[in-house]
Coordinates of C-alpha atoms and ligand atoms in Angstrom, one line a residue:
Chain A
X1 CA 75.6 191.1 116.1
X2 CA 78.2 190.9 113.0
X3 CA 81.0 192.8 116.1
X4 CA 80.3 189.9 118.8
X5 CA 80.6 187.1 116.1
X6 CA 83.8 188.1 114.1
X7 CA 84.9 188.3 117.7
X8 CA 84.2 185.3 118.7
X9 CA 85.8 183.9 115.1
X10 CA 89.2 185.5 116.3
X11 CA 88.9 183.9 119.7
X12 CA 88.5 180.5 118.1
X13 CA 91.0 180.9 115.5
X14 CA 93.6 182.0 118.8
X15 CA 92.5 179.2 120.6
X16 CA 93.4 176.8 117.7
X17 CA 96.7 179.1 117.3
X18 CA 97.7 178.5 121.0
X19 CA 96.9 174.6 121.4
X20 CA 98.9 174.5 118.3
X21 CA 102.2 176.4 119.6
X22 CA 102.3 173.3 122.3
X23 CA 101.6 170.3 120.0
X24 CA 104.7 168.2 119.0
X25 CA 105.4 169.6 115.3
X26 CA 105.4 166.7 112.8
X27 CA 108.4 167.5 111.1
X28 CA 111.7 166.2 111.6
X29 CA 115.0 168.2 112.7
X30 CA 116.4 165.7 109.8
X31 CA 120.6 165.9 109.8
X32 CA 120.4 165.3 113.6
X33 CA 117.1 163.2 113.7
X34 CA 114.9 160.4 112.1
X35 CA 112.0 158.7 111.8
X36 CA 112.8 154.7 112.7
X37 CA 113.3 152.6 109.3
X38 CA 111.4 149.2 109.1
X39 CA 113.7 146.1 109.2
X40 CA 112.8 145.2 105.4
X41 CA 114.6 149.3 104.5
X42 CA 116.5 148.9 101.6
X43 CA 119.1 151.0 102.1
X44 CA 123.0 150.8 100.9
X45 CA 124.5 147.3 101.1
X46 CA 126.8 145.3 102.9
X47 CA 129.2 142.4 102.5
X48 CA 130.2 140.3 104.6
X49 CA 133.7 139.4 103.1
X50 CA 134.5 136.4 104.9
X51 CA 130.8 134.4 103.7
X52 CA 130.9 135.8 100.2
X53 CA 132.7 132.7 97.9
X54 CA 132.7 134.7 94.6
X55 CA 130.0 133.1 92.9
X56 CA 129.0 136.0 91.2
X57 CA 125.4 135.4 91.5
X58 CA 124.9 139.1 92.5
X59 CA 126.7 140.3 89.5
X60 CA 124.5 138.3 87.4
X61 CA 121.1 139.2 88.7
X62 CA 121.7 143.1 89.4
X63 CA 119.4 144.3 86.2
X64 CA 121.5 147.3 85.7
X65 CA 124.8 146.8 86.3
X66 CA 125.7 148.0 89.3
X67 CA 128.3 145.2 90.4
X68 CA 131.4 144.9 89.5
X69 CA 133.3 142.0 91.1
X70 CA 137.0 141.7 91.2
X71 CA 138.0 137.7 92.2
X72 CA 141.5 138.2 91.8
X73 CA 141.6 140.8 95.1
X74 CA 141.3 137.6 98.1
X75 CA 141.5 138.7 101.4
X76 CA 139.9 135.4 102.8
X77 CA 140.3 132.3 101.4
X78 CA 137.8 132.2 97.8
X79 CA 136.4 135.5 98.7
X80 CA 136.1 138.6 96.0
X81 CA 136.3 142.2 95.8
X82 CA 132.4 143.9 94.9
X83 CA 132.4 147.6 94.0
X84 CA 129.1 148.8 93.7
X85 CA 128.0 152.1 91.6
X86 CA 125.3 153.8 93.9
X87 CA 125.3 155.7 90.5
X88 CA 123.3 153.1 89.3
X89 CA 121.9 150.7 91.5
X90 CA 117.8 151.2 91.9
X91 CA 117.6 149.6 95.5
X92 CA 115.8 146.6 94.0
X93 CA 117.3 143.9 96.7
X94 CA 117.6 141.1 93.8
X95 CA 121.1 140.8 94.4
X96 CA 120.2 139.9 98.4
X97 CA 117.8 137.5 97.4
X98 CA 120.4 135.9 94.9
X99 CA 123.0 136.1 97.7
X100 CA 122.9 132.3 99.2
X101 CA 125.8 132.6 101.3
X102 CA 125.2 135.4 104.2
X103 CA 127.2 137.5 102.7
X104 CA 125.4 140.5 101.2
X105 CA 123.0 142.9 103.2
X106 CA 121.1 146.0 102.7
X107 CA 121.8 148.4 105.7
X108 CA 119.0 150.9 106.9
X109 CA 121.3 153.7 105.4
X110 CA 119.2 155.3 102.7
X111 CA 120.9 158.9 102.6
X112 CA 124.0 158.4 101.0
X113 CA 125.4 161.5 99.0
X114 CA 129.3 162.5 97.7
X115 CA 130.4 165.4 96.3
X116 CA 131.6 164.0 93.2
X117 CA 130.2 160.9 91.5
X118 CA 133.4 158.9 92.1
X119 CA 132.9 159.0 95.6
X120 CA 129.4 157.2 95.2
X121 CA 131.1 154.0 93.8
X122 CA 132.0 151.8 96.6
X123 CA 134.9 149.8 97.4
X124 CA 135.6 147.0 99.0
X125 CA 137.0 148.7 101.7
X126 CA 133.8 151.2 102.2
X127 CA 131.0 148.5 101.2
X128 CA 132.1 145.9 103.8
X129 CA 131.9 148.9 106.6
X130 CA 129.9 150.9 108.1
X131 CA 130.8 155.2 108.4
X132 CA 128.0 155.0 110.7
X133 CA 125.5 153.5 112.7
X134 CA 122.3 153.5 111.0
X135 CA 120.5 153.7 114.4
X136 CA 122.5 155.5 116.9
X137 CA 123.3 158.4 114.7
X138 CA 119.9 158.8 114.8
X139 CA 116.6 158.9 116.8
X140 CA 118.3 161.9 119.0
X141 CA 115.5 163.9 119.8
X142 CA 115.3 167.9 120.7
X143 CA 112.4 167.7 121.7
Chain B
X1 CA 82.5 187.1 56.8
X2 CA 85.5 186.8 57.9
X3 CA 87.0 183.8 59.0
X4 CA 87.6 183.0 62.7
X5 CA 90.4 180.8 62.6
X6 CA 92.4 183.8 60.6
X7 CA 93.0 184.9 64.6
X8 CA 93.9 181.6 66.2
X9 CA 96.3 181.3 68.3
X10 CA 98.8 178.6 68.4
X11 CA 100.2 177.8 72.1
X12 CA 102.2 174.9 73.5
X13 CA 100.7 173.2 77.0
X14 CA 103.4 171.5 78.4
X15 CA 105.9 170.2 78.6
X16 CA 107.8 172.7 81.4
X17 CA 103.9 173.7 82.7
X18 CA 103.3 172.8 85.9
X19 CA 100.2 170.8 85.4
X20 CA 101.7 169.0 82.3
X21 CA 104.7 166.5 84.1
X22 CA 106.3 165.4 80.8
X23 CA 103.4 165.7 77.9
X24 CA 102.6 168.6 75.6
X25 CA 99.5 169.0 73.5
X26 CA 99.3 171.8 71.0
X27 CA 95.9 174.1 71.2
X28 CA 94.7 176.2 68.6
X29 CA 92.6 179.2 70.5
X30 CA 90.1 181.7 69.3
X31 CA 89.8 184.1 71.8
X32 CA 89.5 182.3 75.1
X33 CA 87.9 178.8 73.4
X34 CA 89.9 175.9 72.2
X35 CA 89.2 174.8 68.7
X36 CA 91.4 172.3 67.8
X37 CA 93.4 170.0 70.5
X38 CA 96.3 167.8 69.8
X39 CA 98.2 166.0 72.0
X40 CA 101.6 164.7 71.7
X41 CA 102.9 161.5 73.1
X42 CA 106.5 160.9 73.4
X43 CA 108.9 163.2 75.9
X44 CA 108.4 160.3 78.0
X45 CA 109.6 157.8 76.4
X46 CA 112.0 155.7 77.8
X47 CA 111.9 153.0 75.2
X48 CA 110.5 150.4 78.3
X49 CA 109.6 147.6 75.4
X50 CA 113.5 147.1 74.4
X51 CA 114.5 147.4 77.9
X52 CA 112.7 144.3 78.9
X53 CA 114.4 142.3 75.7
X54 CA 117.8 142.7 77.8
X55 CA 116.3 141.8 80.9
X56 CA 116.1 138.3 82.3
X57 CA 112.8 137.0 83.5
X58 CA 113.0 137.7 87.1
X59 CA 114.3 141.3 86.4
X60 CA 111.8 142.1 84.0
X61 CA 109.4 143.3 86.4
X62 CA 111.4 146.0 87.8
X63 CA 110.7 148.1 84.5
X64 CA 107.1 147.2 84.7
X65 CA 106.7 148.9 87.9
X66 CA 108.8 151.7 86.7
X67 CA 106.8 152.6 84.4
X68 CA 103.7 153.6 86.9
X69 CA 104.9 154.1 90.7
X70 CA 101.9 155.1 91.6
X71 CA 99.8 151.6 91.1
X72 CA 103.6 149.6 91.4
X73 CA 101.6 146.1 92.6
X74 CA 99.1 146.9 90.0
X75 CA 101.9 147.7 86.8
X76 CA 104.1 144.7 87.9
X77 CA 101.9 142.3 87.6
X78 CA 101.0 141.5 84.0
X79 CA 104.6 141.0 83.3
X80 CA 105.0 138.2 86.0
X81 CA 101.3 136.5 84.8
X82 CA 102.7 136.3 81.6
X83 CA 105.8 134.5 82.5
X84 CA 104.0 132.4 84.9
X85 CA 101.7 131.0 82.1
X86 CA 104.9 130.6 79.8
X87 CA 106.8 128.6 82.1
X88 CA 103.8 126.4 83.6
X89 CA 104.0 128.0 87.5
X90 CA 101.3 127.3 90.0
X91 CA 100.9 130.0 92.1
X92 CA 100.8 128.6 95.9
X93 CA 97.2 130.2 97.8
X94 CA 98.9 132.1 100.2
X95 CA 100.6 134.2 97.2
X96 CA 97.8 134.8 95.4
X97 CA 95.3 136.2 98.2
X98 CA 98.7 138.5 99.2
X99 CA 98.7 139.5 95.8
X100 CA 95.1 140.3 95.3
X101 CA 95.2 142.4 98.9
X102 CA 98.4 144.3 98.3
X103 CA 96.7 145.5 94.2
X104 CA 93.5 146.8 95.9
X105 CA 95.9 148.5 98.7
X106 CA 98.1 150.2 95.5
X107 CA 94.7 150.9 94.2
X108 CA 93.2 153.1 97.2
X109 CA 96.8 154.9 96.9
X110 CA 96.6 155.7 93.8
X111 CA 93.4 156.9 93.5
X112 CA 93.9 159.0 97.0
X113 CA 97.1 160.6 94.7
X114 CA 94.9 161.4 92.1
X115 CA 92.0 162.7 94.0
X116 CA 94.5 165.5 95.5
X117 CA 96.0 166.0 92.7
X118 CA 92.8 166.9 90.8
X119 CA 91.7 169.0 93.2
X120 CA 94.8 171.0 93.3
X121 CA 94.6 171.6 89.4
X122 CA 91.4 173.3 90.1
X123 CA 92.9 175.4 92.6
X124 CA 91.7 174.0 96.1
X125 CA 95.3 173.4 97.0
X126 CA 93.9 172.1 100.6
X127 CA 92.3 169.1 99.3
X128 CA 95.9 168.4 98.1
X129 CA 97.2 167.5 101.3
X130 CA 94.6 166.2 102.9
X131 CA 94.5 162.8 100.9
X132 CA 98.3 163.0 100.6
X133 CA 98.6 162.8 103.9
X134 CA 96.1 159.8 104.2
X135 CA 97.9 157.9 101.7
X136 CA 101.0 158.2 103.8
X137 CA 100.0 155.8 105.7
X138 CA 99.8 153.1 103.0
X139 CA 103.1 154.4 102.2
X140 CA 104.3 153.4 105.2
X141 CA 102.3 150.1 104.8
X142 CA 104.2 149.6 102.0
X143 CA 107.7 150.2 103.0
X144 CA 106.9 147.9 106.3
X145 CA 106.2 145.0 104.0
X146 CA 108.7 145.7 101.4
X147 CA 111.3 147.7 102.7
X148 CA 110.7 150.4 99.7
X149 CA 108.0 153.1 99.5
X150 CA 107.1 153.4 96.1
X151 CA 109.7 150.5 94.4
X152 CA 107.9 148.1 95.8
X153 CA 109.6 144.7 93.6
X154 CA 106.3 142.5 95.0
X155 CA 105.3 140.6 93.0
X156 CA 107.8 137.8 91.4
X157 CA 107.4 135.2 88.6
X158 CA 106.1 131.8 91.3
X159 CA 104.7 134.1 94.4
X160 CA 105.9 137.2 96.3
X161 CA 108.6 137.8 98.0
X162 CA 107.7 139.4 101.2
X163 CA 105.6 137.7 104.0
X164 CA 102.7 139.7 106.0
X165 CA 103.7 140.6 109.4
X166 CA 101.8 141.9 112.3
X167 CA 103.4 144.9 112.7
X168 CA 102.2 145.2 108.5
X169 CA 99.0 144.1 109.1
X170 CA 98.5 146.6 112.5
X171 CA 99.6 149.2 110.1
X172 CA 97.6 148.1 107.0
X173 CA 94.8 148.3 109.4
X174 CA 95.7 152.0 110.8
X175 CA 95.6 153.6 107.3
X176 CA 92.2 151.7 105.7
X177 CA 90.7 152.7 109.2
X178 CA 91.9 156.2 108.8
X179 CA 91.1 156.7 105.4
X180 CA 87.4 155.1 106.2
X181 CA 86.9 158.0 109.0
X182 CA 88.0 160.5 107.0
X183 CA 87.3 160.1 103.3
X184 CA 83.7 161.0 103.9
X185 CA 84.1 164.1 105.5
X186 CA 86.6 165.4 102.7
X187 CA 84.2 163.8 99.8
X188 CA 80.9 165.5 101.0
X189 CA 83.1 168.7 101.2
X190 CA 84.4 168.9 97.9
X191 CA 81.4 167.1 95.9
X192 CA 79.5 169.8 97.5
X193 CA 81.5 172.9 97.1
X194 CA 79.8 174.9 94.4
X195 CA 83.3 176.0 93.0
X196 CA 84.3 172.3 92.0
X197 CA 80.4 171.6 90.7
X198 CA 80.6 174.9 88.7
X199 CA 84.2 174.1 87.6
X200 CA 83.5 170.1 86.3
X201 CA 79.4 169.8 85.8
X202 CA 78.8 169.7 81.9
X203 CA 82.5 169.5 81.2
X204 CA 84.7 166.9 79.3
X205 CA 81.1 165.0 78.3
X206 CA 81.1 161.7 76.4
X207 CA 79.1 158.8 76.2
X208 CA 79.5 155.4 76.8
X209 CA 79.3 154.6 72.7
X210 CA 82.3 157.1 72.1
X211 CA 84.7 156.1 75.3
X212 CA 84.4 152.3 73.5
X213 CA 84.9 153.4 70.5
X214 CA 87.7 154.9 71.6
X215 CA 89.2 152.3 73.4
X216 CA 89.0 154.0 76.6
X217 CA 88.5 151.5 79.8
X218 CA 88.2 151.5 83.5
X219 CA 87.2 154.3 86.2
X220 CA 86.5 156.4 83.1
X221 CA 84.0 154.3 81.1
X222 CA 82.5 153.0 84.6
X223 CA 81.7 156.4 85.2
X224 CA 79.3 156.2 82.1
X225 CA 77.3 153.3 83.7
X226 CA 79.5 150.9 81.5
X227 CA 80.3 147.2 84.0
X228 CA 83.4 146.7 82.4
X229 CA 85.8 145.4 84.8
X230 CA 88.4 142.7 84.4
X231 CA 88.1 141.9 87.8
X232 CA 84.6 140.7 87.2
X233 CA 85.0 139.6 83.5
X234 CA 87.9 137.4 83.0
X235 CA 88.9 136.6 86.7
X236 CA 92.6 135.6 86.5
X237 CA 93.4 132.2 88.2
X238 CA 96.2 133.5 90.0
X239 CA 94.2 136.5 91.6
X240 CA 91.3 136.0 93.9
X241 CA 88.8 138.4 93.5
X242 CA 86.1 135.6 93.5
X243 CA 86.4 134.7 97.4
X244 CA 85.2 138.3 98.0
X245 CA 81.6 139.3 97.6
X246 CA 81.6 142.7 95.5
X247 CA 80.1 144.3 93.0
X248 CA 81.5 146.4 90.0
X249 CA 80.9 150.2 90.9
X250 CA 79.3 152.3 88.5
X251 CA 77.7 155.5 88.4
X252 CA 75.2 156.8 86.3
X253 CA 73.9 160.5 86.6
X254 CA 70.2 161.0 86.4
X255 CA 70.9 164.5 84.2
X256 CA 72.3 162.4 81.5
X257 CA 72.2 158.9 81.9
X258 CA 75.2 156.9 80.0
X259 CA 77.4 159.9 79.9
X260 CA 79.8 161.1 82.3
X261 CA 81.3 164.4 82.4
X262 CA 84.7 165.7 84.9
X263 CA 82.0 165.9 88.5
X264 CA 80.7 162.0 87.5
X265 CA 83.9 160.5 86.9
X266 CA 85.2 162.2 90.6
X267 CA 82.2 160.4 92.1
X268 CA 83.6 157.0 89.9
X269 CA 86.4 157.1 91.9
X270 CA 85.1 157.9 95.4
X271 CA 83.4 154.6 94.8
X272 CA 85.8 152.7 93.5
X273 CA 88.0 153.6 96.7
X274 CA 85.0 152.1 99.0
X275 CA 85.3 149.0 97.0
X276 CA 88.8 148.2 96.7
X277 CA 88.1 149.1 101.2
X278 CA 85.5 146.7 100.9
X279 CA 87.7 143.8 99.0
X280 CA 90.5 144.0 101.4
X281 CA 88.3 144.1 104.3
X282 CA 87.2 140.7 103.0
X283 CA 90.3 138.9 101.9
X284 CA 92.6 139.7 104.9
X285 CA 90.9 137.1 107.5
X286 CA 90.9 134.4 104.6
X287 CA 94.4 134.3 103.8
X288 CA 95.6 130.6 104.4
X289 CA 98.7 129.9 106.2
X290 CA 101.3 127.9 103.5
X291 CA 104.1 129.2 101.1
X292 CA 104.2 132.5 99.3
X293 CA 106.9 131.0 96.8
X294 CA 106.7 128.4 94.7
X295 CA 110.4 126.8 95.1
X296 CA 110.2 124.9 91.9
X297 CA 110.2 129.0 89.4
X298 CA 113.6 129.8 90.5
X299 CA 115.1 127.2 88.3
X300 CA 111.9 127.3 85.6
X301 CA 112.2 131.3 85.3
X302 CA 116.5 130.7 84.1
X303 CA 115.1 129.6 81.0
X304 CA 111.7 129.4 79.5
X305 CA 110.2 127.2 76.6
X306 CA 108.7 128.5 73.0
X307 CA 105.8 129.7 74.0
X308 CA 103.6 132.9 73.8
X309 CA 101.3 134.5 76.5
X310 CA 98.8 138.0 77.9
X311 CA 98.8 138.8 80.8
X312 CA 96.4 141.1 82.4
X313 CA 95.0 143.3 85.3
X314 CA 92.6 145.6 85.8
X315 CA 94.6 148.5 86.4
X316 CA 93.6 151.8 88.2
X317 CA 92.9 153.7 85.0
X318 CA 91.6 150.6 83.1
X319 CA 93.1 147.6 81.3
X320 CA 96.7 147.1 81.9
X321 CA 98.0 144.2 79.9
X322 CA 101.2 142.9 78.1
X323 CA 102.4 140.5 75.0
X324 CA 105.3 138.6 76.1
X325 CA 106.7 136.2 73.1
X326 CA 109.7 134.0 74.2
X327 CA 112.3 131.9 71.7
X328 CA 113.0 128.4 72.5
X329 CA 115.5 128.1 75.9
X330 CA 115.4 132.0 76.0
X331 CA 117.0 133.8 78.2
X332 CA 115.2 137.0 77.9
X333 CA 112.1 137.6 76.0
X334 CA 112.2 137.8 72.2
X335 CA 109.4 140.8 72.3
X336 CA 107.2 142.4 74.9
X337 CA 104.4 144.6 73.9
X338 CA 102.9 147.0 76.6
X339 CA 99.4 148.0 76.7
X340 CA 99.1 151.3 79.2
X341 CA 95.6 152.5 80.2
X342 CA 96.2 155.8 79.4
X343 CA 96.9 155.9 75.9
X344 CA 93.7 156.1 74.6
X345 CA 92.2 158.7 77.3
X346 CA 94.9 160.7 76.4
X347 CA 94.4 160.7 72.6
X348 CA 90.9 161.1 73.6
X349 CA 91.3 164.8 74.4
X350 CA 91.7 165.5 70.7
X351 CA 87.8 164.8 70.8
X352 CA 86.9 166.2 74.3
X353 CA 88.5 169.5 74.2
X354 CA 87.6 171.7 71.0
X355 CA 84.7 173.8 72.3
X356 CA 85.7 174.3 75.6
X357 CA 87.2 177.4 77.3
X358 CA 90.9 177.1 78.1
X359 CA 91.0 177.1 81.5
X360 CA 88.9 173.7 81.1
X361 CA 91.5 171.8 79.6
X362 CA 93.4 171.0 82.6
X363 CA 89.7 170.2 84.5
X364 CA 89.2 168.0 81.1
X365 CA 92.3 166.1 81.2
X366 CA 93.1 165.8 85.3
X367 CA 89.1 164.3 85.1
X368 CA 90.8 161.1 83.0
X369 CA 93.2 160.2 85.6
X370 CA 96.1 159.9 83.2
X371 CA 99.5 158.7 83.8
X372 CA 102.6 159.9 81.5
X373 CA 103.9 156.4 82.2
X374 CA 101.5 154.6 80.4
X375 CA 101.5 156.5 77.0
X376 CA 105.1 156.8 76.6
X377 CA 106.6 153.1 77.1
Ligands
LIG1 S1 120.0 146.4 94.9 FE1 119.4 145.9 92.7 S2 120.4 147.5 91.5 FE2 121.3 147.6 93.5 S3 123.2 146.4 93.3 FE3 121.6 145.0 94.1 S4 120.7 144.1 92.3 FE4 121.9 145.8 91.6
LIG2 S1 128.2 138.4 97.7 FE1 127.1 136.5 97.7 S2 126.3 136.3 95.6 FE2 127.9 137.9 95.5 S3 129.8 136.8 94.9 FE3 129.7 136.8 97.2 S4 128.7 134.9 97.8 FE4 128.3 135.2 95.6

């Protein structure tokens, strides 16, 4: 009897093998898909230049320094200049909660990456844009 | 006669082993048994107590939570408690039941981490994943509600700072329902599996007496038949734990009643999973509708009188607690002493170990649940 029930072990273990090749896989084909963020994501900021009114109430609250606010740069009326140190900043959202003007944002975009760390702080002109759309970029499916 | 300990063998476990994530403990072997353990605290140490002098009140809990991701509801809270009680906040209802659910929801996580964990350092690398992968789905709980998976930043000096929704209660739901189906099947499996009993039965034994004596608390002493449970024994009035009908899990072993070895304290924590279930299936349909935030803390929290204060949880490896002092009109606090759990479990192995083989001490020290986190502040 040990022939007929070893094979019927392989016949169940090919079974399993062939419902398996026509599953959906779980993983992800990442660079060119996603899984959806939730709304809350805390992913890389923006600001919204023509709300902000340099208060500097961001700068104050960010626990590790992350901000740096240049008032003196005014493209709107009263507005400032932030660079922000991805560097540094731990994705707490306490400078979005202090913000009480509309004017700062976290994005869905958590994967942000440079080849040098200069290129990880964030200027003015890159933190009040968007390189990309958080949701069309993604979601594209293969399969 | 000669002496034995003319052969032993010095070696270093940790700190680049695998098992070992940041802690080293020196053994002293003769032949394959350990004779002398002792374990060193400190290439963790990120010097959390002075970080949270330079830290303002609301930011303060941000290092907290660093300092154990795994329980992050859990490890930020004594911080806020104690500069609630400093600064005189009431806590509106709705916070405090959201609270209470979301620590028992970090709890189940971070036991399911453990669980796997402990499994894989005894070699049964499948029960790894198969918690993990449970435990995802709080993860994603978690990130729903707070837009973070791990750094959550909950839990705030006057209330939290994210509401429920539905689509966080449906998914709440999903992973407590999952882990229900599922956590029975995988506990009878490996409770049952005669290489875990022969690997943990008889190992890593102490009584109730010595854990005390030692200072050690939660899961660990529980497992010796020990009620000790902050939850129970000092209820905090900003936590409810009282509107739920529970009772403090303990296990005692008819082989050897008030001790616990590795195999009793796994058990500990299979029930202390179905309770923290069993809490949270109780609080959720009682939370009242109202604010989660008291308005009046954001200007209180700026500056807070002379004042000193503890505040305290019962963590997922025992008592968690913390000494904040503050200076008139301070800004930051003047000192902040931390109390981690883990401490004393982990300076417990100096006791546990000699006598053992060495292929225990891994069984001996993954049975404590210990966090790196907790001993080096
Ligand atoms: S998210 Fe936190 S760390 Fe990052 S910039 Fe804002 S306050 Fe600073
Ligand atoms: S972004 Fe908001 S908080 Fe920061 S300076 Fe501008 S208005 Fe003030």
């Amino acid at each position: 009897m040990g022939f007929f029930s070893t094979l019927g072990d392989i016949f169940r273990i090919l079974r399993h093998v062939f419902r398996q090749i026509f599953k959906r896989p779980f993983t992800y084909f990442y660079p060119f898909e996603d899984r959806e963020y939730p709304e809350r994501t805390r992913g890389r900021h923006i600001h919204v230049r023509e709300n902000c009114t340099a208060c500097k109430q961001c700068v104050r609250v960010c626990p590790v320094v992350a901000i740096r606010i240049d008032v003196m740069d005014q493209k709107y009326n009263k507005d400032a200049a932030l660079y922000f140190d991805y560097t540094r900043c731990i994705f707490c959202g306490l400078c979005v909660q202090a913000c009480r003007f509309n004017a700062l944002y976290h994005t869905k975009v958590v994967d942000i990456s440079a080849e040098n760390r200069e290129d990880l702080i964030y200027g003015p002109d890159e933190i009040t844009t968007l390189d990309r759309e958080p949701l069309e970029w993604r979601g594209r499916r293969f399969r | 006669m000669k002496d034995v300990l003319e052969e032993a063998t010095e070696i270093w476990f940790g700190p680049q082993h695998v098992s070992a994530h940041g802690w080293a403990a020196k053994l002293t072997l003769v032949g394959d048994y350990i004779v002398e353990c002792d374990p060193n605290a400190g290439y963790f140490h990120r010097s959390a107590e002075k970080c949270l002098e330079f830290r303002d009140f609301r930011q303060g809990a941000l290092i907290m939570e660093r300092l154990c991701m795994l329980e992050a509801f859990l490890a930020e809270y004594p911080y806020v408690s104690a500069v609630e009680k400093i600064a005189g906040i009431d806590v509106p209802d709705r916070a405090k039941i959201m609270r209470t659910i979301m620590m028992e929801a970090s709890r189940i996580h971070s036991l399911q981490f453990w669980w796997g964990q402990f499994a894989a350092e005894l070699g049964l690398f499948t029960m790894l994943l198969w918690p993990w992968v449970d435990r995802e789905f709080f993860l994603d709980a978690f990130e729903e509600l707070t837009g973070s998976r791990h750094a959550v930043s909950y839990n705030t000096p006057g209330g939290v700072k994210y509401d429920f929704t539905d689509k966080f209660l449906s998914k709440l739901d999903r992973a407590i329902q999952r882990l229900e189906e599922r956590m029975p099947k995988f506990r009878d499996m490996l409770l049952r599996s005669p290489t875990f009993k022969v690997r943990t039965k008889g190992i890593g034994r102490f009584d109730a007496n010595q854990g005390l004596r030692w200072g050690i608390s939660g899961p660990n002493i529980r497992a010796c038949g020990v009620p000790m449970d902050l939850r129970k024994d000092s209820p905090d009035e900003n936590l409810t734990y009282d509107m739920a009908d529970w009772e403090v899990p303990t296990y005692t072993n008819e082989d050897h009643p008030g001790e616990s070895d590795a195999y009793d304290r796994m058990v500990q924590r299979f029930l202390e999973i179905e309770t923290s279930v069993d809490i949270i299936r109780q609080l959720l349909p009682q939370v009242p509708e109202g604010e989660i935030y008291e308005r009046k803390a954001r200007g209180k929290v700026n500056r807070l009188p002379e004042g000193e204060a503890y505040g305290r949880v019962e963590g997922t490896r025992g008592v968690t607690s913390l000494y904040l002092r503050t200076m008139d009109k301070a800004q930051t606090p003047y000192r902040a002493k931390i109390r981690g759990p883990c401490f004393n479990s982990y300076y417990s192995l100096k006791h546990l170990v000699p006598g053992n083989k060495f292929a225990d001490f891994i069984v001996i020290f993954g049975s404590l649940d210990p966090y790196p986190g907790w001993w080096d502040r």
